[in-house]
Amino acid sequence: MTVQIKGRPEAIAIQWIPKYTFVERLGHWLHTATFIPLAVTGMALYFPFLQPLAQGEAGLFLRMVHRIAAVIFGLLPIVYYVLQPRRFIMHTREFLPRKEDIGWLKAAPAYYLLGKHEAMPPQGRFNAGEKMNGLVMIVTWVAFGLTGIPMWFGKGVIPPELFRWLVIFHDLAMIVAVGMFLVHLYLAVAHPLMWAGLVSMRFGVISAEYAAEHHAKWYYGPQRAMEIWEAKKQEAAQH
Amino acid sequence: MNDEKSPETKMNRREFLGLSALGLGISLAGARPAAAARLPAPDDVAILYDPVKCVGCRACQMACKRWNKLPNESTDPLRIYESPRGLSAITWNIIKLCRTEVGWHFFNYQCMHCTDAACVAVCPTGALSYDPMGFVSLDRNKCNGCGYCTQFCPYGVPHLQVANPLTGAAKSAKCTFCQDRIWAGIGGPSCAEICPVSALTWGKRGELLEKARARVTELRAKGMNARIYGETEAGGLHRLSILLDEPEQYGLPSVPKTPGLARAWQRVIQPLGTGVFGAILLGILGAFLFVRRKIRMEEVR
């Protein structure tokens, strides 16, 4: 699809290619809309300086919000699987680590801090950083469920010793998930090179130029992407 | 860097310092002050229980229910010696029947009012706190019903009064040492005040310990394997007991070990979160300020 502004066809002509389905985008934003309340209401019980928020009726309300949000947060991936099972499986598979991720991670600091893109090996639909984010989200989603559900329904049923460990692991999962979320939020909202991410999460599309540059293995296919990358490297070496 | 840019850079630096200080402040505010390393003072109030004097009349249970306005609880008609079955949100004081080496004994079970209390350590609202007089007080208005106290107490004392199991609306409940009586100067805990045989007595902890030691000597002279429970357990309890056998025979832990995980939560997990978030936020801030000078949006494709 090409977007053109009337009267000035030469000014902006961006070719867009689809990246996320409507269900994926809605799921992403519902996940955001439940993750943030979950983190905020949970932290009221976690950080001593938030103690006034946790007391009495306010605390009861926070705990109820936590549970309502938890139900939606927990069901979203399942709904996604039911609605678009093939996309779900494809998506999850793409998060699995590969060999070239190491090269990407090595080149990442120069890329993110200085904008140097040359050393970045070609990536698929998700780069190694996005994969890390995805894997952390999957693992912590499972951990939140495995620890949270027994804490909700098992109090007084499961042994107290187990409950104590559940509290600790729920908190550890929170530290990992919120830590990752902060980085994710910064990259999505504030980092100049990542502007395309927010666009594709809003409209479901990505500019072809951006995709060719940042997700070459997805855009060109693995073989062609490697050929282009090797050619570029040789060219750079000659100069 | 050209001259035009330098004022902006200065602003950045000032912003950076200000925001770093903010981050550091948040990190420090997040560190909970180390739990009371205080020792139980001889002037603290305490209760002493002497099972040899106890006749199991349960006047203490009744007095507790009456003063604290706790409703009746249905019980198992076949278990006439222990009724109700155990502590609950509406039963804060109970006579248990325990089998020891020297035969069957009554044992009064209630909150032990630890000096190093797991419930206080994990309570996220401050509803459970140490009273200056030493006992563990409970402010039900502050409680949000999270129930951590019920799961971390090594004695299984606090119980949740659950209003709605689905939303989690609840309030914690436990023996408060009749804090309202103490604060109002009406007298001591109603269980100890009513005990007709002085099996439960209350007073200054130092004096009660002396009394307990004398009693232990006396019982040992009679050939009983008597000992004091609560002098050092969990930092020193404000409910002292004389036992005639191992604590386990009375359903008490020899070494109340729970505060380990409560401490881990308070001293390791909470500061860990503060540290991790602090480090990430500072890192993001640094990256933000650095990147906006190094990468220009005009050049980004």
XYZ file of C-alpha atoms in Angstrom:
540
model
C 0.000 0.000 0.000
C 1.334 3.410 -0.891
C 0.251 6.528 0.966
C 0.405 9.676 -1.078
C -0.496 13.201 -0.151
C -2.800 14.810 -2.708
C -1.103 17.225 -5.055
C 2.399 16.323 -3.952
C 2.827 12.731 -5.037
C 6.613 13.039 -4.988
C 6.814 14.346 -1.432
C 5.797 11.294 0.581
C 5.555 7.882 -0.959
C 6.014 5.283 1.679
C 5.343 1.705 0.868
C 3.770 -0.067 3.797
C 3.710 -3.782 4.411
C 1.552 -5.530 7.015
C 3.215 -6.684 10.229
C 0.551 -7.275 12.883
C -3.061 -8.404 12.641
C -5.876 -6.474 14.268
C -6.195 -9.150 16.964
C -2.496 -8.886 17.717
C -2.613 -5.127 18.074
C -5.748 -5.171 20.208
C -4.180 -7.918 22.298
C -0.992 -5.912 22.713
C -2.828 -2.819 23.940
C -5.137 -4.779 26.227
C -2.032 -6.421 27.621
C -0.592 -2.956 28.241
C -3.841 -1.753 29.746
C -3.859 -4.635 32.217
C -0.120 -4.944 32.868
C 0.255 -1.358 34.084
C -2.611 -1.556 36.645
C -1.302 -4.958 37.736
C 2.186 -3.573 38.300
C 0.937 -0.451 40.072
C -1.525 -2.223 42.364
C 0.966 -5.002 43.096
C 3.739 -2.586 43.950
C 1.563 -0.967 46.597
C 1.972 -4.205 48.554
C 5.631 -4.456 47.589
C 7.244 -1.070 48.144
C 7.196 0.129 51.750
C 7.007 3.779 50.686
C 3.692 3.070 48.946
C 2.257 1.787 52.230
C -0.381 4.552 52.560
C -1.919 3.373 49.266
C -2.173 -0.188 50.545
C -4.029 0.592 53.752
C -7.641 -0.114 54.577
C -10.360 0.450 51.978
C -7.875 1.780 49.420
C -5.872 -1.419 49.801
C -8.989 -3.561 49.413
C -9.785 -1.669 46.205
C -6.251 -2.124 44.850
C -6.388 -5.844 45.536
C -9.697 -6.096 43.678
C -8.344 -4.147 40.696
C -5.323 -6.482 40.706
C -7.606 -9.490 40.412
C -9.836 -8.076 37.698
C -6.802 -7.041 35.645
C -5.166 -10.411 36.329
C -8.091 -12.293 34.799
C -7.901 -10.297 31.553
C -4.093 -10.395 31.526
C -4.179 -14.148 31.965
C -6.853 -14.811 29.348
C -5.452 -12.612 26.546
C -2.847 -15.053 25.171
C -5.437 -17.838 25.316
C -7.949 -15.719 23.392
C -5.226 -14.932 20.861
C -4.528 -18.637 20.450
C -8.215 -19.402 19.966
C -8.763 -16.633 17.414
C -5.542 -16.945 15.424
C -3.789 -20.208 16.310
C -1.471 -20.171 13.299
C -0.329 -16.622 13.965
C 0.130 -17.499 17.648
C 2.392 -20.460 16.883
C 4.330 -18.566 14.212
C 4.772 -15.642 16.572
C 5.977 -17.819 19.454
C 8.394 -19.715 17.199
C 9.912 -16.460 16.026
C 10.826 -15.639 19.611
C 13.110 -18.678 19.902
C 16.795 -17.750 20.145
C 19.076 -18.370 17.147
C 22.796 -18.281 16.540
C 22.844 -14.871 14.863
C 21.268 -13.306 17.955
C 24.683 -13.270 19.628
C 26.130 -11.156 16.820
C 23.137 -8.852 17.072
C 23.539 -8.428 20.822
C 27.244 -7.639 20.386
C 26.477 -4.963 17.839
C 23.446 -3.625 19.746
C 25.131 -1.046 22.054
C 26.756 0.787 19.114
C 23.453 0.672 17.265
C 21.209 1.883 20.058
C 23.571 4.502 21.466
C 25.346 5.771 18.350
C 23.030 4.707 15.535
C 25.665 2.502 13.862
C 23.777 -0.103 11.907
C 26.527 -1.701 9.812
C 27.533 -4.522 12.182
C 23.976 -5.706 12.823
C 23.414 -9.130 11.268
C 20.128 -9.431 9.331
C 17.160 -10.258 11.534
C 13.780 -11.856 11.048
C 10.433 -10.279 11.882
C 11.775 -9.779 15.406
C 15.321 -8.808 16.301
C 17.180 -10.402 19.219
C 16.139 -7.626 21.596
C 12.476 -7.980 20.675
C 12.813 -11.743 21.068
C 14.239 -11.287 24.557
C 11.302 -9.082 25.401
C 8.885 -11.655 23.988
C 10.470 -14.565 25.842
C 10.537 -12.667 29.126
C 6.855 -11.856 28.669
C 5.974 -15.488 27.991
C 8.025 -16.820 30.905
C 6.755 -14.234 33.371
C 3.154 -14.679 32.172
C 3.473 -18.369 33.063
C 5.217 -17.543 36.358
C 2.544 -14.994 37.328
C -0.147 -17.585 36.672
C 1.592 -20.455 38.435
C 2.249 -18.341 41.532
C -0.753 -16.000 41.453
C -3.592 -18.485 41.010
C -2.657 -20.570 44.086
C -2.147 -17.365 46.078
C -5.663 -16.279 45.135
C -7.525 -19.546 45.655
C -5.140 -21.595 47.766
C -4.760 -19.464 50.873
C -5.420 -21.779 53.795
C -5.561 -24.783 51.456
C -1.955 -25.058 50.318
C 0.794 -25.375 52.958
C 1.924 -21.974 54.301
C 5.530 -22.829 53.436
C 4.542 -23.101 49.763
C 2.563 -19.870 49.936
C 5.642 -18.047 51.244
C 7.706 -19.229 48.285
C 4.912 -18.232 45.921
C 5.020 -14.675 47.265
C 8.781 -14.588 46.673
C 8.561 -15.992 43.142
C 5.631 -13.739 42.229
C 7.791 -10.780 43.244
C 10.825 -12.058 41.342
C 8.690 -12.459 38.223
C 7.436 -8.904 38.767
C 10.987 -7.544 39.010
C 11.931 -9.218 35.716
C 8.716 -8.266 33.913
C 8.601 -4.654 35.062
C 12.330 -4.261 34.370
C 11.796 -5.478 30.815
C 8.687 -3.327 30.482
C 10.622 -0.165 31.402
C 13.191 -0.868 28.692
C 10.429 -1.780 26.217
C 8.557 1.438 27.025
C 11.649 3.595 26.552
C 12.551 2.006 23.232
C 9.000 2.196 21.929
C 8.236 5.747 22.980
C 11.485 7.662 23.254
C 14.203 6.050 21.145
C 14.630 7.772 17.748
C 15.512 4.618 15.812
C 12.497 2.677 17.052
C 9.795 4.969 15.693
C 8.526 2.258 13.377
C 7.518 0.027 16.279
C 4.824 2.345 17.584
C 3.493 2.909 14.064
C 3.152 -0.806 13.403
C 1.553 -1.412 16.796
C -0.997 1.294 16.003
C -1.676 0.675 12.315
C -0.346 -2.842 11.859
C 2.027 -1.879 9.075
C 5.701 -1.168 8.700
C 7.496 0.823 6.026
C 9.098 -1.449 3.463
C 12.298 0.553 3.650
C 12.483 0.103 7.425
C 11.702 -3.608 7.137
C 14.427 -4.096 4.513
C 16.912 -2.348 6.749
C 15.972 -3.798 10.151
C 14.224 -7.076 9.402
C 16.037 -8.180 6.259
C 15.533 -11.910 6.790
C 11.820 -11.352 7.014
C 11.705 -8.892 4.091
C 14.023 -10.636 1.654
C 13.982 -14.161 3.060
C 16.950 -15.660 4.944
C 19.142 -16.523 1.954
C 18.807 -13.276 0.035
C 19.249 -11.289 3.252
C 22.559 -12.996 3.980
C 23.742 -12.410 0.400
C 22.936 -8.717 0.639
C 24.641 -8.473 4.024
C 27.799 -10.241 2.792
C 27.884 -7.978 -0.254
C 27.570 -4.896 1.942
C 30.370 -6.123 4.199
C 32.657 -6.712 1.217
C 31.836 -3.300 -0.162
C 32.659 -1.729 3.183
C 35.943 -3.649 3.368
C 36.997 -2.419 -0.096
C 36.534 1.240 0.818
C 30.089 20.466 19.926
C 29.458 24.004 18.630
C 28.609 27.053 20.712
C 24.948 27.065 19.789
C 24.514 23.675 21.334
C 26.292 24.231 24.613
C 23.409 25.800 26.620
C 21.293 22.801 25.768
C 24.033 20.496 26.950
C 24.240 22.345 30.237
C 20.522 21.920 30.724
C 20.924 18.263 30.016
C 23.561 17.921 32.657
C 21.462 19.737 35.216
C 18.458 17.624 34.298
C 20.579 14.547 34.556
C 21.863 15.408 38.021
C 18.402 16.314 39.243
C 16.820 13.179 37.909
C 19.664 10.995 39.216
C 19.119 12.450 42.666
C 15.424 11.676 42.302
C 16.199 8.101 41.277
C 18.566 7.689 44.196
C 15.969 9.159 46.532
C 13.371 6.684 45.338
C 15.853 3.835 45.760
C 16.642 4.878 49.321
C 12.986 5.435 50.196
C 12.332 1.900 48.985
C 14.733 0.380 51.478
C 12.669 -0.620 54.483
C 14.387 0.178 57.779
C 15.948 -2.953 59.255
C 13.461 -4.776 61.447
C 13.510 -3.977 65.118
C 16.713 -5.389 66.558
C 15.223 -4.500 69.915
C 15.325 -6.970 72.740
C 12.232 -7.502 74.822
C 12.502 -5.052 77.711
C 11.826 -6.182 81.287
C 9.229 -3.396 81.413
C 7.295 -4.828 78.442
C 3.923 -6.298 79.271
C 3.554 -10.065 78.935
C 1.352 -13.023 79.779
C 2.621 -16.121 81.605
C 0.832 -19.441 81.247
C 1.330 -22.254 83.750
C -0.261 -25.485 82.421
C 0.103 -27.241 85.770
C -2.323 -24.783 87.360
C -4.734 -24.814 84.416
C -7.952 -26.772 84.996
C -9.256 -26.266 81.448
C -12.352 -24.316 82.473
C -12.123 -22.125 79.359
C -13.054 -18.981 81.241
C -10.202 -17.373 79.245
C -11.897 -18.297 75.969
C -15.187 -16.872 77.141
C -13.622 -13.686 78.483
C -11.762 -13.211 75.195
C -14.960 -13.623 73.174
C -16.931 -11.333 75.454
C -14.434 -8.472 75.568
C -13.599 -8.604 71.868
C -17.264 -9.116 70.903
C -16.479 -12.269 68.941
C -19.445 -14.405 67.852
C -19.924 -18.069 68.645
C -18.486 -20.717 66.431
C -20.037 -24.061 65.603
C -17.905 -26.983 66.624
C -17.555 -30.715 66.303
C -19.714 -32.324 69.007
C -17.379 -35.327 69.195
C -14.385 -33.215 70.125
C -15.451 -32.090 73.544
C -11.965 -31.376 74.846
C -11.014 -28.875 72.202
C -13.793 -26.601 71.231
C -13.866 -24.905 68.793
C -11.372 -26.825 66.639
C -8.671 -24.221 66.733
C -7.903 -20.553 66.404
C -9.912 -18.716 63.791
C -10.862 -15.183 62.821
C -13.467 -15.237 65.615
C -11.598 -17.371 68.153
C -8.396 -15.755 69.349
C -7.823 -17.807 72.446
C -8.301 -21.537 72.875
C -7.547 -24.313 75.322
C -5.920 -27.236 73.576
C -5.484 -30.699 74.962
C -1.959 -31.983 74.473
C -0.444 -35.337 75.151
C 2.988 -35.167 76.767
C 5.297 -37.685 78.403
C 3.696 -36.990 81.719
C 0.155 -37.363 80.497
C -2.603 -35.147 79.098
C -2.289 -31.420 79.589
C -4.260 -28.361 78.794
C -2.457 -25.707 76.871
C -3.720 -22.203 76.286
C -3.004 -21.174 72.716
C -3.096 -17.553 71.582
C -0.885 -14.996 69.832
C 2.671 -15.306 71.138
C 3.415 -11.583 70.593
C 6.915 -12.165 69.211
C 9.615 -9.529 69.491
C 10.787 -10.552 66.030
C 7.392 -11.127 64.464
C 7.026 -12.567 60.956
C 3.568 -10.995 60.633
C 4.905 -7.496 61.285
C 7.777 -8.075 58.873
C 5.498 -9.019 55.966
C 2.519 -6.743 56.680
C 2.447 -4.302 53.724
C 0.065 -1.865 55.426
C 1.537 -1.405 58.879
C -1.721 -2.733 60.338
C 0.367 -5.152 62.375
C 2.974 -3.327 64.406
C 4.954 -3.449 67.618
C 3.326 -1.620 70.464
C 5.842 0.339 72.584
C 4.823 -2.003 75.399
C 6.097 -4.971 73.407
C 3.024 -6.833 72.171
C 2.012 -7.078 68.506
C -0.927 -4.771 67.967
C -3.418 -4.935 65.099
C -5.138 -1.941 63.528
C -8.045 -3.391 61.562
C -8.710 -0.082 59.810
C -5.317 -0.237 58.112
C -5.588 -3.927 57.190
C -6.396 -4.602 53.523
C -6.888 -8.339 53.916
C -3.882 -9.524 51.901
C -3.400 -12.367 54.379
C 0.393 -12.517 54.294
C 0.404 -12.570 58.121
C -1.742 -15.719 58.130
C 0.798 -17.489 55.920
C 4.045 -16.296 57.489
C 3.247 -16.640 61.215
C 5.215 -19.621 62.603
C 2.430 -20.219 65.142
C -0.481 -20.054 62.689
C -2.135 -17.359 64.751
C -3.619 -14.661 62.472
C -6.695 -15.700 60.510
C -8.586 -13.896 57.784
C -12.170 -12.899 58.225
C -13.138 -13.262 54.580
C -16.008 -11.101 53.337
C -15.729 -12.143 49.679
C -13.451 -14.970 48.528
C -13.522 -13.780 44.898
C -12.580 -10.132 45.348
C -10.423 -10.976 48.356
C -12.192 -8.535 50.644
C -11.076 -9.610 54.107
C -9.630 -8.457 57.419
C -6.973 -10.108 59.490
C -7.871 -11.060 63.043
C -5.852 -12.205 66.010
C -5.334 -11.698 69.750
C -4.326 -8.076 70.299
C -3.245 -8.474 73.934
C -6.567 -6.682 74.582
C -4.796 -3.569 73.307
C -7.872 -1.412 73.889
C -7.910 -2.389 77.574
C -4.185 -1.744 77.915
C -4.310 1.617 76.136
C -7.360 2.738 78.086
C -5.765 1.650 81.354
C -8.747 -0.598 82.153
C -6.480 -3.500 83.012
C -4.693 -6.424 81.462
C -5.756 -8.962 78.858
C -9.214 -10.260 79.692
C -8.075 -13.920 79.539
C -5.449 -13.351 82.232
C -7.726 -11.115 84.307
C -10.470 -13.727 84.499
C -8.401 -16.885 85.053
C -9.753 -18.289 88.364
C -6.656 -20.392 89.118
C -3.972 -17.921 87.999
C -2.761 -20.241 85.288
C -2.741 -17.147 83.073
C -1.204 -14.094 84.669
C -0.013 -10.864 83.182
C 2.423 -8.164 84.184
C 5.897 -6.891 83.458
C 7.846 -9.346 81.368
C 10.960 -9.205 83.600
C 8.945 -10.003 86.704
C 7.036 -12.783 84.965
C 10.306 -14.355 83.818
C 11.576 -14.398 87.407
C 8.285 -15.929 88.542
C 8.534 -18.515 85.749
C 12.097 -19.443 86.699
C 11.096 -19.938 90.316
C 8.148 -22.061 89.195
C 10.378 -24.183 86.937
C 12.726 -24.827 89.867
C 9.759 -25.790 92.008
C 8.318 -28.158 89.364
C 11.711 -29.738 88.723
C 12.056 -30.412 92.457
C 8.804 -32.355 92.128
C 10.379 -34.394 89.342
C 8.782 -32.679 86.332
C 10.867 -31.850 83.311
C 9.761 -28.233 83.347
C 11.128 -25.446 81.118
C 10.271 -21.950 79.964
C 9.107 -21.378 76.404
C 9.293 -17.895 74.959
C 12.300 -16.398 76.685
C 14.338 -16.264 73.472
C 12.115 -17.813 70.770
C 11.372 -15.423 67.873
C 13.360 -12.692 69.594
C 11.546 -13.298 72.883
C 7.811 -13.848 73.192
C 5.423 -11.706 75.183
C 3.418 -14.835 75.905
C 5.633 -16.949 78.153
C 4.749 -20.575 78.860
C 5.944 -23.239 81.202
C 6.201 -26.559 79.391
C 6.616 -30.042 80.811
C 7.878 -31.606 77.591
C 9.316 -30.737 74.193
C 7.548 -27.775 72.550
C 6.400 -30.025 69.676
C 4.171 -31.932 72.108
C 2.248 -28.692 72.557
C 2.128 -27.930 68.861
C 4.817 -25.270 69.236
C 7.937 -25.094 67.045
C 11.201 -25.563 68.993
C 12.819 -23.021 66.750
C 10.202 -20.774 65.123
C 12.024 -20.518 61.820
C 9.553 -18.698 59.577
C 10.984 -15.241 59.819
C 13.698 -16.556 57.471
C 11.503 -16.204 54.408
C 9.814 -13.112 55.753
C 13.266 -11.578 56.170
C 14.316 -12.762 52.722
C 11.302 -10.961 51.314
C 11.947 -7.812 53.303
C 15.738 -7.619 53.128
C 16.569 -9.252 49.792
C 13.602 -9.256 47.429
C 12.343 -5.747 48.147
C 15.734 -4.006 47.953
C 16.480 -6.119 44.855
C 13.436 -4.691 43.104
C 14.349 -1.179 44.184
C 17.913 -1.665 42.982
C 16.941 -3.217 39.655
C 14.327 -0.566 38.848
C 16.638 2.200 40.030
C 19.477 0.920 37.835
C 17.211 0.478 34.798
C 15.642 3.913 35.201
C 19.046 5.563 35.560
C 20.313 3.592 32.559
C 17.325 4.653 30.467
C 17.758 8.249 31.552
C 21.442 8.161 30.658
C 20.696 6.516 27.315
C 17.947 9.055 26.604
C 20.205 12.026 27.232
C 23.118 10.444 25.369
C 21.138 9.263 22.368
C 19.403 12.571 21.791
C 22.832 14.136 21.228
C 24.271 11.292 19.170
C 21.361 10.285 16.941
C 19.465 12.955 15.047
C 15.939 12.201 13.974
C 16.543 14.128 10.709
C 19.065 11.509 9.702
C 16.963 8.521 10.675
C 15.215 6.739 7.871
